[in-house]
PDB file of C-alpha atoms and ligand atoms in Angstrom:
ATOM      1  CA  UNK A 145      11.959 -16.923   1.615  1.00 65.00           C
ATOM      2  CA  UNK A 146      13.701 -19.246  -0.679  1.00 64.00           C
ATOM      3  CA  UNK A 147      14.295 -17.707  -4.522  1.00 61.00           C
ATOM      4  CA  UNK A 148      14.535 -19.730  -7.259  1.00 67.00           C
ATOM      5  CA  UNK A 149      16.559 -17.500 -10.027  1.00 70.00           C
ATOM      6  CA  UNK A 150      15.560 -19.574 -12.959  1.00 71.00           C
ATOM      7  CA  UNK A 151      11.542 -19.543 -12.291  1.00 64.00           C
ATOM      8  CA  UNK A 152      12.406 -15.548 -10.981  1.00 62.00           C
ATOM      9  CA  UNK A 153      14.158 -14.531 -14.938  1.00 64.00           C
ATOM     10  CA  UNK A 154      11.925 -16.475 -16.894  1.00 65.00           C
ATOM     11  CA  UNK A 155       8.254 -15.840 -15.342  1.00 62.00           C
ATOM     12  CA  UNK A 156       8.952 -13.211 -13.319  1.00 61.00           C
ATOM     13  CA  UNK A 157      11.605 -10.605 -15.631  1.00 65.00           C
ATOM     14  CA  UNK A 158       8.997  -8.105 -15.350  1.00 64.00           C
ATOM     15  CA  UNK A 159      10.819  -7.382 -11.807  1.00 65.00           C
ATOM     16  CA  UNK A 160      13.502  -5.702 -13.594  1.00 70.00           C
ATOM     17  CA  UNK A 161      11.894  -4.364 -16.595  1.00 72.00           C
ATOM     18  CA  UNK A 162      10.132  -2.040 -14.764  1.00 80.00           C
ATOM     19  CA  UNK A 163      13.696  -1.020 -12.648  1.00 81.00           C
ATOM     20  CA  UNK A 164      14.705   0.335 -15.995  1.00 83.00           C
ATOM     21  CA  UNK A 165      12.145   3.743 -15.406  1.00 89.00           C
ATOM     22  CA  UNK A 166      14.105   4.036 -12.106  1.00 95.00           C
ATOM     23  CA  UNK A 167      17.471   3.875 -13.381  1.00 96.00           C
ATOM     24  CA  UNK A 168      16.359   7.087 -15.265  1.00 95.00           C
ATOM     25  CA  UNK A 169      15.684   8.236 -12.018  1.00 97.00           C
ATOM     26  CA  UNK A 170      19.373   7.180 -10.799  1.00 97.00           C
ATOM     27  CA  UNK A 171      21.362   8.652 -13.606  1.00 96.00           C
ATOM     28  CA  UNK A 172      24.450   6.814 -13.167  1.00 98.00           C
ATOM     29  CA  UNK A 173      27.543   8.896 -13.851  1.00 98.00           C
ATOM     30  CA  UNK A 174      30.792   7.079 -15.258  1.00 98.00           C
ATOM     31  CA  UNK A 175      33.366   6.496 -11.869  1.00 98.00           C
ATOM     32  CA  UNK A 176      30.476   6.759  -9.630  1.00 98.00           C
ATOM     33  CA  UNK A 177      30.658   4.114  -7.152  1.00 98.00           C
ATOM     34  CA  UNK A 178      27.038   2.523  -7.003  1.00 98.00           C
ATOM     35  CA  UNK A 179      25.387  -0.250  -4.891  1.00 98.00           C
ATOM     36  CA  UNK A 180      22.542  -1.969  -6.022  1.00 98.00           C
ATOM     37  CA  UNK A 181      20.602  -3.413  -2.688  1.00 98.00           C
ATOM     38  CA  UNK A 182      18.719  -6.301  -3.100  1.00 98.00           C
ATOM     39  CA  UNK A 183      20.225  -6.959  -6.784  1.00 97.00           C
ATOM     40  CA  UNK A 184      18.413 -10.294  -7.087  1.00 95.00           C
ATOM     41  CA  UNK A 185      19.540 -11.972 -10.433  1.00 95.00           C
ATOM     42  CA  UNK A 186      21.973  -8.851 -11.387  1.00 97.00           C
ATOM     43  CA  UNK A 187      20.298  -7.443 -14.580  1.00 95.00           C
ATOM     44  CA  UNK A 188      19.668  -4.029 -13.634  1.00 96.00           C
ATOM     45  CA  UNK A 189      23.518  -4.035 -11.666  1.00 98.00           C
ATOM     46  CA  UNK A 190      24.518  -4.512 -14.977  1.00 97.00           C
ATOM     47  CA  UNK A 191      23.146  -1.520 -16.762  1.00 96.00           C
ATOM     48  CA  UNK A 192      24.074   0.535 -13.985  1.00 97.00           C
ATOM     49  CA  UNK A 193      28.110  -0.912 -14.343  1.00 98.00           C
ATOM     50  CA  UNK A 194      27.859  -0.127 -18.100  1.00 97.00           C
ATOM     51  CA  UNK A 195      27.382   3.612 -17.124  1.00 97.00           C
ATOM     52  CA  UNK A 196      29.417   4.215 -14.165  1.00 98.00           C
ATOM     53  CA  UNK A 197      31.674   1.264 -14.600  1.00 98.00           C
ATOM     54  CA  UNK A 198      31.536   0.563 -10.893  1.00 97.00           C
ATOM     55  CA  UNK A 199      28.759  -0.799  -9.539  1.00 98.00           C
ATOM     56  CA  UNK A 200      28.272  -3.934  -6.902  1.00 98.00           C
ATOM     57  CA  UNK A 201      25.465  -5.587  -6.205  1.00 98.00           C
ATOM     58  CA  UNK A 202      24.304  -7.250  -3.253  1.00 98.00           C
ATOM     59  CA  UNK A 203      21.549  -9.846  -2.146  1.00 98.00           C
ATOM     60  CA  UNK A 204      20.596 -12.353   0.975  1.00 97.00           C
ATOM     61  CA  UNK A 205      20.221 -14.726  -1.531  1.00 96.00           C
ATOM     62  CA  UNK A 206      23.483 -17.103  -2.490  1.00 97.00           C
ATOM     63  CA  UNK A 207      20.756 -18.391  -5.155  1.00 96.00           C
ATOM     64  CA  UNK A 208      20.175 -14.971  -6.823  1.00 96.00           C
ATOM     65  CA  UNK A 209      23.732 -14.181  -6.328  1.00 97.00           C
ATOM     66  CA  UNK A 210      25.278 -16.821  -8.156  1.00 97.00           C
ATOM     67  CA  UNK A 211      23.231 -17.224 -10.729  1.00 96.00           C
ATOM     68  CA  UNK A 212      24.276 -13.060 -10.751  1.00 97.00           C
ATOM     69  CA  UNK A 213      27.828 -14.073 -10.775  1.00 98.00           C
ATOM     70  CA  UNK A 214      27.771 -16.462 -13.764  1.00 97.00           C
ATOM     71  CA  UNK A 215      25.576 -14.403 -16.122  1.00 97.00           C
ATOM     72  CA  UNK A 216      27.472 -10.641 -15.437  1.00 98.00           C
ATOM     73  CA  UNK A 217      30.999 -12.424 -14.734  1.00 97.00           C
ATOM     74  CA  UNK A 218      32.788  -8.645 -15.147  1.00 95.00           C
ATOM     75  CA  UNK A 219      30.477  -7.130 -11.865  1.00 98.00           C
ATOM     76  CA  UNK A 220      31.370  -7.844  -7.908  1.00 98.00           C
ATOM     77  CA  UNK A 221      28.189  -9.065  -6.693  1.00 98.00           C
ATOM     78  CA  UNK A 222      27.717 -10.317  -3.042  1.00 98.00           C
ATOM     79  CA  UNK A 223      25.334 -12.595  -0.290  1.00 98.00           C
ATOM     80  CA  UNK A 224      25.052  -9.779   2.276  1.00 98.00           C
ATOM     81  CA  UNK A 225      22.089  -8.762   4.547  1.00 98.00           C
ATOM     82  CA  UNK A 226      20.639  -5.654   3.668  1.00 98.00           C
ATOM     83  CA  UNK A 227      20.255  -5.067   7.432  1.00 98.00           C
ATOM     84  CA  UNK A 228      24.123  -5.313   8.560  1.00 98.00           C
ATOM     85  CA  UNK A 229      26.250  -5.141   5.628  1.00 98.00           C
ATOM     86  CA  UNK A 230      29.056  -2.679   5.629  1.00 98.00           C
ATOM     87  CA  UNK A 231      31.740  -1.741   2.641  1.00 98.00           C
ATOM     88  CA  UNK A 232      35.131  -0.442   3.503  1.00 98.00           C
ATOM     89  CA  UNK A 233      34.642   2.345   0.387  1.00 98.00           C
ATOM     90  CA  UNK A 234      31.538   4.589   1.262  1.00 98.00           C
ATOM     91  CA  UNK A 235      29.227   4.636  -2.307  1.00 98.00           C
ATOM     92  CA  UNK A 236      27.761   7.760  -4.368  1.00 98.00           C
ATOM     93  CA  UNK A 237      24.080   6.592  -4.624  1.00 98.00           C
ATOM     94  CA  UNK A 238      22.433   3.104  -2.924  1.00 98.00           C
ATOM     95  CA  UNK A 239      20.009   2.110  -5.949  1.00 98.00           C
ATOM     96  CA  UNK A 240      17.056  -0.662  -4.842  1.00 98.00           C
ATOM     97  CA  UNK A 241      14.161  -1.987  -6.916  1.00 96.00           C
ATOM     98  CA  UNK A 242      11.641  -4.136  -5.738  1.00 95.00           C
ATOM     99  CA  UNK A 243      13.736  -5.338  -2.591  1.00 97.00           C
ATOM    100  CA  UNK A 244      12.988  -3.358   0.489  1.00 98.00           C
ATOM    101  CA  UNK A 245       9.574  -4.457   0.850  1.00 98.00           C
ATOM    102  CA  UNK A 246      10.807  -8.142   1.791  1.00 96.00           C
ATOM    103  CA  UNK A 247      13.344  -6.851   4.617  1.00 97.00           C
ATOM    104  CA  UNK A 248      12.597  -5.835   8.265  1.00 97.00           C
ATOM    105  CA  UNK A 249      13.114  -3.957   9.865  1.00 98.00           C
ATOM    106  CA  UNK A 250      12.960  -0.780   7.594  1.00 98.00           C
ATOM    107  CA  UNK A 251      15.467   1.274  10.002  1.00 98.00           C
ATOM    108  CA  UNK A 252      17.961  -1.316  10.004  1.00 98.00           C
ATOM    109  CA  UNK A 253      18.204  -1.045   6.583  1.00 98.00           C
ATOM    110  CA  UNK A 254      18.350   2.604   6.514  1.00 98.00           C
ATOM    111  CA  UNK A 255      21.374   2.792   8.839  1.00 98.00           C
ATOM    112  CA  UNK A 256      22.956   0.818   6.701  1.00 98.00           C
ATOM    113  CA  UNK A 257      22.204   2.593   3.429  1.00 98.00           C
ATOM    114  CA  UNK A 258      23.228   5.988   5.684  1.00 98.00           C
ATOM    115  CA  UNK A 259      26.925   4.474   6.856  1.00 98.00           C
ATOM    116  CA  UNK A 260      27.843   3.367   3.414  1.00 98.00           C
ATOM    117  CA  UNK A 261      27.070   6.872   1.772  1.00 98.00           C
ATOM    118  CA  UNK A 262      29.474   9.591   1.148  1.00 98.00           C
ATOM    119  CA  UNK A 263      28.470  12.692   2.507  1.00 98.00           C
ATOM    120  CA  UNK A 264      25.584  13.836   0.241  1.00 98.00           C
ATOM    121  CA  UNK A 265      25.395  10.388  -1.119  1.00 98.00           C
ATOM    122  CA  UNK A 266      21.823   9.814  -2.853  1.00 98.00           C
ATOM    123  CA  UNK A 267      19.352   6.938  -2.557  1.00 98.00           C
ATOM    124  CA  UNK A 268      16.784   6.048  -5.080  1.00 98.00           C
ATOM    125  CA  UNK A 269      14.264   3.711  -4.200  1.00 98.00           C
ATOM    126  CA  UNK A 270      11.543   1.525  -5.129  1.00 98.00           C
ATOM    127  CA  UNK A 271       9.548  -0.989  -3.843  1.00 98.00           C
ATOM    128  CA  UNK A 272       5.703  -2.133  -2.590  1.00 98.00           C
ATOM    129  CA  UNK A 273       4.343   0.612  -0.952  1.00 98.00           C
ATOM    130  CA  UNK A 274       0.701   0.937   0.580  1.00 98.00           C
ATOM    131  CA  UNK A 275      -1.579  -1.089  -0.534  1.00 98.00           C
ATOM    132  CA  UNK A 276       0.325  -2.898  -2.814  1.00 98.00           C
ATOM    133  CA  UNK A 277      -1.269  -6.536  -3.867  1.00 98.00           C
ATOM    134  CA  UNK A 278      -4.306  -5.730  -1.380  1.00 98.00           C
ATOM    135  CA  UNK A 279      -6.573  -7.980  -3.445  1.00 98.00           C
ATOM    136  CA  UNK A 280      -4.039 -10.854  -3.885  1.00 98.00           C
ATOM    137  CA  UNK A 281      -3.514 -10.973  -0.069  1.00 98.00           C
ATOM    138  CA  UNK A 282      -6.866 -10.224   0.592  1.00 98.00           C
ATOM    139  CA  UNK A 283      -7.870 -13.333  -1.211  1.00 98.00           C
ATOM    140  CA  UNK A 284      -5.196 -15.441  -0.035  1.00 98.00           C
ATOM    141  CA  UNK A 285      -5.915 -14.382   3.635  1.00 98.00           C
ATOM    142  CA  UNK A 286      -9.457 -15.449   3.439  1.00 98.00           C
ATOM    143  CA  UNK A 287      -8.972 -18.764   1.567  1.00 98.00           C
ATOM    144  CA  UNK A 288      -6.410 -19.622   3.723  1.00 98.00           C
ATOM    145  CA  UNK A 289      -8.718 -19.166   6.347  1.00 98.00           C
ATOM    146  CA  UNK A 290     -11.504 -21.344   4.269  1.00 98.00           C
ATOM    147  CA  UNK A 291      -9.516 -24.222   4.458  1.00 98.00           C
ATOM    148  CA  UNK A 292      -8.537 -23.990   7.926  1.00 98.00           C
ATOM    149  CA  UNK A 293      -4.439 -22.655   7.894  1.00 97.00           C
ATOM    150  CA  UNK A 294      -5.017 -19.212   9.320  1.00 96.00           C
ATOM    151  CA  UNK A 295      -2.327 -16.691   7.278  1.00 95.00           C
ATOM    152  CA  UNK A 296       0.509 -15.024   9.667  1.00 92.00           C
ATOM    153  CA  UNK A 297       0.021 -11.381   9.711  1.00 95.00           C
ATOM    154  CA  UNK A 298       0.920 -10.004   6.508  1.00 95.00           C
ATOM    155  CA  UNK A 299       3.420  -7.326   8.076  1.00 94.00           C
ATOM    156  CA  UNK A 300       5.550 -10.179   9.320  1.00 95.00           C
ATOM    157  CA  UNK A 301       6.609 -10.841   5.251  1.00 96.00           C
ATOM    158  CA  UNK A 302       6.167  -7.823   3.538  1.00 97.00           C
ATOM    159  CA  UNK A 303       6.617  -4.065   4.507  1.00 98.00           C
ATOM    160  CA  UNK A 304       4.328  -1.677   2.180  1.00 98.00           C
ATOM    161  CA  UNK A 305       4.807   1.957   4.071  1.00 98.00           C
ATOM    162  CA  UNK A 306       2.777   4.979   3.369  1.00 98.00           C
ATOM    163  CA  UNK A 307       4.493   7.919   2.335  1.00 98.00           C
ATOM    164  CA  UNK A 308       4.495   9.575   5.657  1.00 98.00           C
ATOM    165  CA  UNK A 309       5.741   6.851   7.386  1.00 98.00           C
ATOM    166  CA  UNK A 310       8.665   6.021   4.593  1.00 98.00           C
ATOM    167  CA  UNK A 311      10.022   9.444   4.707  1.00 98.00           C
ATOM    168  CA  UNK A 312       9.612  10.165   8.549  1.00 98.00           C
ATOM    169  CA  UNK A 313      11.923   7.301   9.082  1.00 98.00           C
ATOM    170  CA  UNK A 314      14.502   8.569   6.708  1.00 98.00           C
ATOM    171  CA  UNK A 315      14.229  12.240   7.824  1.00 98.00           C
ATOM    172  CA  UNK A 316      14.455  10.700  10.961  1.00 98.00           C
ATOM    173  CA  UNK A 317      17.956   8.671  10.595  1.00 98.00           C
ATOM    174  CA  UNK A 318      19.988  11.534   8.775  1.00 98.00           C
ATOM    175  CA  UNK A 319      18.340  11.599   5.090  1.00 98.00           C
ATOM    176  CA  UNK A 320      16.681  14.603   3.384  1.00 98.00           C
ATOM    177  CA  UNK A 321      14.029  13.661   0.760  1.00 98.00           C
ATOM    178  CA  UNK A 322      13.254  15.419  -2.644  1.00 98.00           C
ATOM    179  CA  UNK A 323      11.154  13.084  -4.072  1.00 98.00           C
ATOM    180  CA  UNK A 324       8.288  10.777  -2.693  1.00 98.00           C
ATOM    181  CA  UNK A 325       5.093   8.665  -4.551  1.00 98.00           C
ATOM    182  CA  UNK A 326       2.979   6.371  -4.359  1.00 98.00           C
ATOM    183  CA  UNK A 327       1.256   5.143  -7.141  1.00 97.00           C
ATOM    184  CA  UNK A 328      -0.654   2.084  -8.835  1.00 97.00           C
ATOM    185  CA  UNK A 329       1.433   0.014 -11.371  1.00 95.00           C
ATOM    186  CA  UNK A 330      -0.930  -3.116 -12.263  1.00 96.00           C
ATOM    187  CA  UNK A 331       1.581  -5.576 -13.074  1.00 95.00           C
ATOM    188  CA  UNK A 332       0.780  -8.008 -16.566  1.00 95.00           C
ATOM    189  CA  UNK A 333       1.668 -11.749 -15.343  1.00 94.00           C
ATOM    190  CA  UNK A 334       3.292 -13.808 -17.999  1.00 90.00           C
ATOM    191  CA  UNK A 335       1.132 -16.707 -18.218  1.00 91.00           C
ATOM    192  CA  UNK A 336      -2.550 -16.295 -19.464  1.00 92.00           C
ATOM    193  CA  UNK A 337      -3.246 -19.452 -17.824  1.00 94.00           C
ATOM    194  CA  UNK A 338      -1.381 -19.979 -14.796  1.00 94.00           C
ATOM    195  CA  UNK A 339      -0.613 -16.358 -13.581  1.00 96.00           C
ATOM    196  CA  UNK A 340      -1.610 -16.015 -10.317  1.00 97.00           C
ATOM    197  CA  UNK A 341      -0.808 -19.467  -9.728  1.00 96.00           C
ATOM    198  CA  UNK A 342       3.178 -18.799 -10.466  1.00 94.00           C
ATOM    199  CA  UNK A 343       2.886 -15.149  -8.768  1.00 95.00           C
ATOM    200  CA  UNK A 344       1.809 -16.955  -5.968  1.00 96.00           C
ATOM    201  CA  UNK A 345       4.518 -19.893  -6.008  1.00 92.00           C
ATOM    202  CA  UNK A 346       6.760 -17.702  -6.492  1.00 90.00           C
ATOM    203  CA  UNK A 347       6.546 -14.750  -3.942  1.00 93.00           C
ATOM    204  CA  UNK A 348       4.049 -16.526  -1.152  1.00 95.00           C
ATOM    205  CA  UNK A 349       5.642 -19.573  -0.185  1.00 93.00           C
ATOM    206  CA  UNK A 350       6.063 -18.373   3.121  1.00 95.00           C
ATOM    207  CA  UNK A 351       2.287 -18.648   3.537  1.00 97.00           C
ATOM    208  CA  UNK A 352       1.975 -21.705   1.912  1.00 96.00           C
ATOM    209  CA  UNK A 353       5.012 -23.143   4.065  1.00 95.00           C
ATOM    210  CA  UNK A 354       4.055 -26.332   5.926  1.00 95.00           C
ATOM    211  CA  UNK A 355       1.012 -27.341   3.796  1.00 97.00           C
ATOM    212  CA  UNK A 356       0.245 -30.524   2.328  1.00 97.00           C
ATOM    213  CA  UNK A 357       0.842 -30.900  -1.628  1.00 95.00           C
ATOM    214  CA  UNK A 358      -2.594 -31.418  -2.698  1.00 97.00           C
ATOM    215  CA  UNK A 359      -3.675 -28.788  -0.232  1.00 97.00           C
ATOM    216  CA  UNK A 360      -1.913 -25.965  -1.697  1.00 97.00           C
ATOM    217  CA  UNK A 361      -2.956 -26.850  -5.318  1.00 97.00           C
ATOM    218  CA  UNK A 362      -6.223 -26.321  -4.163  1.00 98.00           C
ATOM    219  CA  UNK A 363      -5.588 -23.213  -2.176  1.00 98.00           C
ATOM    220  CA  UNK A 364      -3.604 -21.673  -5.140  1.00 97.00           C
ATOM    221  CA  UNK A 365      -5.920 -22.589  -7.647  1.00 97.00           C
ATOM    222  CA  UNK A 366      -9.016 -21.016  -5.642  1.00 98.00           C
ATOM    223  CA  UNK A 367      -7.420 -17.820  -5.302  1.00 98.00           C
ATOM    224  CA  UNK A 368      -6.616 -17.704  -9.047  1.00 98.00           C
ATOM    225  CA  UNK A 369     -10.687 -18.397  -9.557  1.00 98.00           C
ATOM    226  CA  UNK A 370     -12.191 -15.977  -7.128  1.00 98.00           C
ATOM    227  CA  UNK A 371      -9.500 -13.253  -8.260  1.00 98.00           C
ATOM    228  CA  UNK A 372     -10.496 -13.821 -11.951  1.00 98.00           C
ATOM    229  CA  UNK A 373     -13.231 -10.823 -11.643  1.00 98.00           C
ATOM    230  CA  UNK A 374     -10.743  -8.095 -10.488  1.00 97.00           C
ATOM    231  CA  UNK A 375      -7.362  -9.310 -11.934  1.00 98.00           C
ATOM    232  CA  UNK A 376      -8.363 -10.785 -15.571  1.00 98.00           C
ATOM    233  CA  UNK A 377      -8.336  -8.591 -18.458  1.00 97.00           C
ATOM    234  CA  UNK A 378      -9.097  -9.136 -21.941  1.00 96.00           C
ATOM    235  CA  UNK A 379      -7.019 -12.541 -21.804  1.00 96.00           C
ATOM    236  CA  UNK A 380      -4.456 -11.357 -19.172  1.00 96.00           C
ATOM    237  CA  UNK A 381      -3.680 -11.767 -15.372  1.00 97.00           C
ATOM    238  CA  UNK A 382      -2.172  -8.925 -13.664  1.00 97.00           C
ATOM    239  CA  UNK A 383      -0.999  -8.291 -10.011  1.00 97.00           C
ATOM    240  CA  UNK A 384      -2.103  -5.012  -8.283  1.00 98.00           C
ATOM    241  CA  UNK A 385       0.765  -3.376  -7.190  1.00 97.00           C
ATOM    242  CA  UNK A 386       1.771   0.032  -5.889  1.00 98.00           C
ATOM    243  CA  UNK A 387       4.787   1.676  -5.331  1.00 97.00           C
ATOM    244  CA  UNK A 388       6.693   3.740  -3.569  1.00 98.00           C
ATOM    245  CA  UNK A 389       9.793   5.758  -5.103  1.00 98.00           C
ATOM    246  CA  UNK A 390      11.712   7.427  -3.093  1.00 98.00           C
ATOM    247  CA  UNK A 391      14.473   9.757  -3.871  1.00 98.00           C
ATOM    248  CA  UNK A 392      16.899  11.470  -0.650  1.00 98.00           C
ATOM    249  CA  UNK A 393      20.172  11.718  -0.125  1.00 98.00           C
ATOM    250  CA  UNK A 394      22.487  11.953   3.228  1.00 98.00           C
ATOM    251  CA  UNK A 395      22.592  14.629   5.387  1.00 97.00           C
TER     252      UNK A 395
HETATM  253  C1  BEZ B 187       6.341  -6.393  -5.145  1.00 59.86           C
HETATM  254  O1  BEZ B 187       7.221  -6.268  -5.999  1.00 59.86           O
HETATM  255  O2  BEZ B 187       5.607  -5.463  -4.835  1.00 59.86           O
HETATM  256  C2  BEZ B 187       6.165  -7.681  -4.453  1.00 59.86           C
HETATM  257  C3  BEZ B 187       6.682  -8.815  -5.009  1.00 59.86           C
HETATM  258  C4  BEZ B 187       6.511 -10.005  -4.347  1.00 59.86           C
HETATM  259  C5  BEZ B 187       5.834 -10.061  -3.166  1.00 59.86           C
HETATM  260  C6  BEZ B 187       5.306  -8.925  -2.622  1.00 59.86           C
HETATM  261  C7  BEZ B 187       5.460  -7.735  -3.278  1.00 59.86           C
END
């Protein structure tokens, strides 16, 4: 996946609007030492630094991580694979938002989030849980079908876990959980006109990968018509996500 900070902050800020009901959720205390996983363009590392004064951020993305870098020049932010990375100072809490769902595999990741925890460390998570954009990817699946490029399987990209399955893997690898949902957050896109359209150029290029020009205009475009019935609302185009939001810390 290839991210492209400026269309990401000025389509797609909604990302980190919505982190800001899970920093409530974080509570950052000043001198905590805080990681923000999967930081993407650095906004929400940045509120969490202004309250504990030392946060980091981290993301695969050199794209996402300099354009971090330049805008929050004050915050250490980081290219690192959520899968391997490793800090030589263990952190209070491991804060994500709307990350985990692109990484595989989940348990990697949760190794990693255990090793750089102090004892009793927290995590608070959030990301695309069950379900999440069913009618987007239903639609894309079949009209990719339609005009002959047959999708790869959906779990290959993204990883949207039930409940059940979230927490048994963190109980699992040394984590004890407190808190656990999953619930619907329809997401308003910002263009009336194009919204789908962007959502899609901007999170499904990996299914899109490969195909001529013309060819994805028209694939785009028909999922943005056949999805008008379920997804337009009184002018609007939303995307129907879920969540999950997890809070645990280390045991
Ligand atoms: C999400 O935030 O749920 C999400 C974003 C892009 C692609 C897939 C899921």
């Amino acid at each position: 996946m290839k991210w492209q900070a400026t269309l990401y902050k000025d389509k797609h800020n909604f990302v980190y609007d919505y982190g800001t009901g899970l920093l409530e959720l974080l509570r950052p205390k000043p001198g905590e030492h805080i990681l923000d996983l999967g930081c993407g363009t650095g906004h929400l590392t940045k509120t969490i630094h202004e309250q504990c004064g030392n946060a980091v951020g981290i993301d695969s993305s050199a794209a996402m991580i300099q354009s971090a870098k330049e805008s929050f020049p004050g915050i250490a932010f980081y290219v690192q694979d959520a899968t391997k990375f490793q800090f030589n100072t263990p952190f209070d809490a491991i804060f994500s938002n709307a990350a985990l769902h692109w990484i595989h595999p989940p348990e990697k990741v949760i190794r990693r989030m255990h090793n750089n925890l102090v004892n009793g460390g927290r995590i608070i998570l959030e990301f695309g849980g069950k379900g999440n954009i069913a009618s987007i990817t239903n639609q894309l699946t079949t009209t990719l079908n339609d005009y002959g490029y047959p999708p790869k399987p959906l779990k290959e990209v993204w990883y949207f876990p039930s409940i059940s399955e979230y927490t048994t893997l963190l109980e699992s690898n040394g984590f004890e959980v407190s808190m656990a949902q999953l619930f619907d957050r329809p997401t308003e896109l910002a263009s009336e006109t194009s919204g789908i359209l962007d959502w899609l150029t901007m999170f499904a290029n990996d299914f899109l990968v490969g195909i001529p020009k013309e060819q994805v205009t028209a694939i785009t475009t028909t999922v943005q018509q056949k999805l008008k019935p379920q997804l337009f609302r009184e002018g609007k185009w939303y995307a129907d996500y879920r969540r999950i939001r997890i809070i645990a810390r280390k045991i």
